[in-house]
Amino acid sequence: VPSPPTPEDAFAAIVGGDHVLTDADIRASYEVDWTGRFCGRAPVVVRPGSVDEVAAVVTWCAAAGVAIVPQGGNTGLVAGGVPVGEASGAVVLSLRRLERLDPIDELAGQITVGAGVTLAALQQHVAGSGWAFGVDLAPRDSATVGGMVATNAGGIRVLHHGTMRAQVLGVEAVLGDGSVVRHLDGLVKDNTGYDLAGLLVGSEGTLGIVTAVRLRLVPDPPDRVVVLAAVPTVAEAVAVATELRRTVPGLDAVEAVLNDGLALVTDAFDLTPALATEADVALLAEWAGDGPLPEAFADVLADYPSSAADDAAGRARLWRYREWMPDAIARIGVPHKLDVTVPLSVLAAFADAVPAVVAAAAPGARTHLFGHLGDGNLHVNITGVDPDDDAPDEAVLRLVAEYGGSISAEHGIGRAKAAWLGLSRSPAEIAAFRAIKRALDPAGILNPGVILEGRA
Amino acid sequence: VPSPPTPEDAFAAIVGGDHVLTDADIRASYEVDWTGRFCGRAPVVVRPGSVDEVAAVVTWCAAAGVAIVPQGGNTGLVAGGVPVGEASGAVVLSLRRLERLDPIDELAGQITVGAGVTLAALQQHVAGSGWAFGVDLAPRDSATVGGMVATNAGGIRVLHHGTMRAQVLGVEAVLGDGSVVRHLDGLVKDNTGYDLAGLLVGSEGTLGIVTAVRLRLVPDPPDRVVVLAAVPTVAEAVAVATELRRTVPGLDAVEAVLNDGLALVTDAFDLTPALATEADVALLAEWAGDGPLPEAFADVLADYPSSAADDAAGRARLWRYREWMPDAIARIGVPHKLDVTVPLSVLAAFADAVPAVVAAAAPGARTHLFGHLGDGNLHVNITGVDPDDDAPDEAVLRLVAEYGGSISAEHGIGRAKAAWLGLSRSPAEIAAFRAIKRALDPAGILNPGVILEGRA
């Protein structure tokens, strides 16, 4: 009787020896997230080159009971794409070699893309076609389409085009038993059974491993205008954002920097002050279209001191006051980063309450608030706290739950927030999640510990 | 030992005797669909008045192994909301009493609505608020929000606002074990676990019974322009539709009537001819916005003979040539109605091939094509065929599958198309559907036979 193959031998037979990484130095970059906060040990990193290879690896692991941590560009923030712990025993399955990039379907305004394609490569591929991809985010050179699908990535255009889930018209994926589901025809109206694609989006690699997706593209209008305005209060800024959403076709972003954030950025990078007035909110709005700016855009903002730009350099200058916030905060110290949504009706009250709740949990801590005002998504950054002190994080997440909000707007749950899932989801919902998990991953090998703690 | 309660007694204890219907005459309207094609016998019709009552009924049925057919406005076309067969033993669960209609959340542009609210009641409720509901369809006075959610309803605005799934930000639902899941805070960015809401949308009452939903609203712009244009070929019409989608912000609909359809409607209702020229396609495009019509709208259509209107009466007049197609066809005879999507890249070839395929399957039959050109959704109507002759239907659906299309664009699978699900979905996909069905409805009591044939 021959002895069973080792995992390395089995994987080498499937993907070729060059794509099975066992050397500790080579594995290292796959075992730690980019912030350096989460790491573990994976005895093997496997780099399949096709959906069939992914299916064969999953089938082998399901039979052997070996856990798999799928990994894309490794830009996540919640330990969803790296092993955690020295004895996890999980293999990392890197999807970066799945670089299929089909020609644009010009008629449909769609494209089929492999999981390993980076956002930047996708953007470059569609540039100049008259179509664009509807989701954009800062780590575009590293973040892969597969990872963005797995985490239902958001970003600044969500109020216009929706999250990743709204871009995905179909998926090719390997489920927990190694079976391959594929539905890539890009049919906008297709009521033939359950929405497997939508279910896999945002499931963080726990229900299936997405290998390719059919994506819708959006029009790529030639004109853009950005306005940065000083709005006296958060409540008024929320009302302004709503009025813009309701009356301005082509509104592409409504962002905000709260409290002393604008001064912080201005000082940190020695910028020219953008606004002559002090105000609770620096509100940034962008419109994209073809032809004249809708009158409503100027009307809604007419009462506020503001600065506007319609040329690329001017727009980039105004965006700095929002986009450089994370870097300005990082100059103060390593921040705790929380990413939450609250209903717009209570956003002002929440923003008002957060600093005191943080200060009570961590005396001397400083709270920084900025984010995507158009969809109620605030980034809560906290400085002046020990990196390992979870008290202010938990205090903020409990406050979010009290306000009916989500403890993870964009980043997902991963392993880092799995213990807190119950703050945003009821026992009945979590029981339903576990039932779905068991249905599509009966052996429990796909990214165990992510979203749901323990065995499903 | 007391004998177990009869279903009637058990239901009466939950919902009150007045809402348990057992009289055959009163039950009759719940046992047959509105076309009269599908009917069966349900010994009891239960009309719960709250989510707790729904949960209690489902819990009782799960324990007793009694099947449930959930029913909304009973406007479906695929036998998804009525019992089929004399001995089905299923109870009809009418959700029409769930008429919760919350005030509009003006800041978020959202509303929470009970499953039993009709589309017309919802539309009336939001009228004048500056917000509108993004999905519209003809049976609005009867169709309920719950039914529209269960079937992922589409209609003419899908290319602008998406299907029902894109409107639903959260659901309250009773799963197959009687547990209640509720997530109605309306958070646009919320990555806390699996997309249970999206999974329930379009599941046709087989995974859970939706009792309420949180819906997004869309802006309600004041200006509208409709153009009806004569385009020589289907291929050219598809290209025109794409160019409109790509270049006209606020494009609200692109519809088409093919071949002799325009003449058919004109003759049937003695209308003034809308266009001076004969053409393969009468293309109807509608723009909605605030202010001047985008130049691209006129530019794209400039080469074609056309008729335009920007006043309500004129727009309604142009819409007749599209909206009265079903009635014009009905004057010829009882049609077979198929509702399919094919990829835009092959839509012209498909439209060209259909009549011959129909004629081969049913000599003497006549094919009528019209639909939602903007998203590849064609309604294939066939006249001159025996109502019970499935041969032309199957021939068309097989052709759809050959072209990579969907055998159900809008109407769902129901019981009527369950045998043909394999034309659009692979064995691996169907196996995944069955696993999900077993996970959320372990007793198999929720609308058995719908989507999936036999026991899950």
JSON list of N, CA and C in Angstrom, two decimals, chain B residues 118-121 123 136-144 323:
[
{"chain": "B", "resi": 118, "resn": "THR", "atom": "N", "xyz": [-49.61, 47.02, -1.95]},
{"chain": "B", "resi": 118, "resn": "THR", "atom": "CA", "xyz": [-49.53, 46.94, -3.41]},
{"chain": "B", "resi": 118, "resn": "THR", "atom": "C", "xyz": [-48.55, 47.99, -3.94]},
{"chain": "B", "resi": 119, "resn": "LEU", "atom": "N", "xyz": [-48.05, 47.73, -5.12]},
{"chain": "B", "resi": 119, "resn": "LEU", "atom": "CA", "xyz": [-47.15, 48.69, -5.77]},
{"chain": "B", "resi": 119, "resn": "LEU", "atom": "C", "xyz": [-47.84, 50.04, -5.91]},
{"chain": "B", "resi": 120, "resn": "ALA", "atom": "N", "xyz": [-49.11, 50.03, -6.29]},
{"chain": "B", "resi": 120, "resn": "ALA", "atom": "CA", "xyz": [-49.83, 51.29, -6.46]},
{"chain": "B", "resi": 120, "resn": "ALA", "atom": "C", "xyz": [-49.93, 52.07, -5.15]},
{"chain": "B", "resi": 121, "resn": "ALA", "atom": "N", "xyz": [-50.18, 51.36, -4.05]},
{"chain": "B", "resi": 121, "resn": "ALA", "atom": "CA", "xyz": [-50.26, 52.03, -2.75]},
{"chain": "B", "resi": 121, "resn": "ALA", "atom": "C", "xyz": [-48.91, 52.63, -2.37]},
{"chain": "B", "resi": 123, "resn": "GLN", "atom": "N", "xyz": [-46.58, 53.60, -4.51]},
{"chain": "B", "resi": 123, "resn": "GLN", "atom": "CA", "xyz": [-46.37, 54.75, -5.41]},
{"chain": "B", "resi": 123, "resn": "GLN", "atom": "C", "xyz": [-47.14, 55.97, -4.93]},
{"chain": "B", "resi": 136, "resn": "ASP", "atom": "N", "xyz": [-41.39, 49.72, -11.78]},
{"chain": "B", "resi": 136, "resn": "ASP", "atom": "CA", "xyz": [-42.80, 49.91, -12.12]},
{"chain": "B", "resi": 136, "resn": "ASP", "atom": "C", "xyz": [-43.21, 48.81, -13.09]},
{"chain": "B", "resi": 137, "resn": "LEU", "atom": "N", "xyz": [-44.45, 48.34, -12.94]},
{"chain": "B", "resi": 137, "resn": "LEU", "atom": "CA", "xyz": [-44.96, 47.34, -13.88]},
{"chain": "B", "resi": 137, "resn": "LEU", "atom": "C", "xyz": [-46.48, 47.42, -13.94]},
{"chain": "B", "resi": 138, "resn": "ALA", "atom": "N", "xyz": [-47.03, 46.85, -15.00]},
{"chain": "B", "resi": 138, "resn": "ALA", "atom": "CA", "xyz": [-48.43, 47.07, -15.33]},
{"chain": "B", "resi": 138, "resn": "ALA", "atom": "C", "xyz": [-49.42, 46.64, -14.24]},
{"chain": "B", "resi": 139, "resn": "PRO", "atom": "N", "xyz": [-49.31, 45.45, -13.64]},
{"chain": "B", "resi": 139, "resn": "PRO", "atom": "CA", "xyz": [-50.33, 45.05, -12.67]},
{"chain": "B", "resi": 139, "resn": "PRO", "atom": "C", "xyz": [-50.13, 45.70, -11.31]},
{"chain": "B", "resi": 140, "resn": "ARG", "atom": "N", "xyz": [-49.85, 47.01, -11.30]},
{"chain": "B", "resi": 140, "resn": "ARG", "atom": "CA", "xyz": [-49.45, 47.69, -10.06]},
{"chain": "B", "resi": 140, "resn": "ARG", "atom": "C", "xyz": [-50.57, 47.74, -9.02]},
{"chain": "B", "resi": 141, "resn": "ASP", "atom": "N", "xyz": [-51.82, 47.67, -9.47]},
{"chain": "B", "resi": 141, "resn": "ASP", "atom": "CA", "xyz": [-52.92, 47.75, -8.49]},
{"chain": "B", "resi": 141, "resn": "ASP", "atom": "C", "xyz": [-53.09, 46.46, -7.70]},
{"chain": "B", "resi": 142, "resn": "SER", "atom": "N", "xyz": [-52.61, 45.35, -8.25]},
{"chain": "B", "resi": 142, "resn": "SER", "atom": "CA", "xyz": [-52.74, 44.06, -7.55]},
{"chain": "B", "resi": 142, "resn": "SER", "atom": "C", "xyz": [-51.40, 43.56, -7.01]},
{"chain": "B", "resi": 143, "resn": "ALA", "atom": "N", "xyz": [-50.35, 43.72, -7.79]},
{"chain": "B", "resi": 143, "resn": "ALA", "atom": "CA", "xyz": [-49.05, 43.16, -7.40]},
{"chain": "B", "resi": 143, "resn": "ALA", "atom": "C", "xyz": [-48.61, 43.75, -6.07]},
{"chain": "B", "resi": 144, "resn": "THR", "atom": "N", "xyz": [-48.16, 42.88, -5.16]},
{"chain": "B", "resi": 144, "resn": "THR", "atom": "CA", "xyz": [-47.70, 43.34, -3.86]},
{"chain": "B", "resi": 144, "resn": "THR", "atom": "C", "xyz": [-46.18, 43.42, -3.82]},
{"chain": "B", "resi": 323, "resn": "GLU", "atom": "N", "xyz": [-46.88, 49.57, -25.11]},
{"chain": "B", "resi": 323, "resn": "GLU", "atom": "CA", "xyz": [-47.62, 48.98, -23.99]},
{"chain": "B", "resi": 323, "resn": "GLU", "atom": "C", "xyz": [-48.87, 48.23, -24.42]}
]
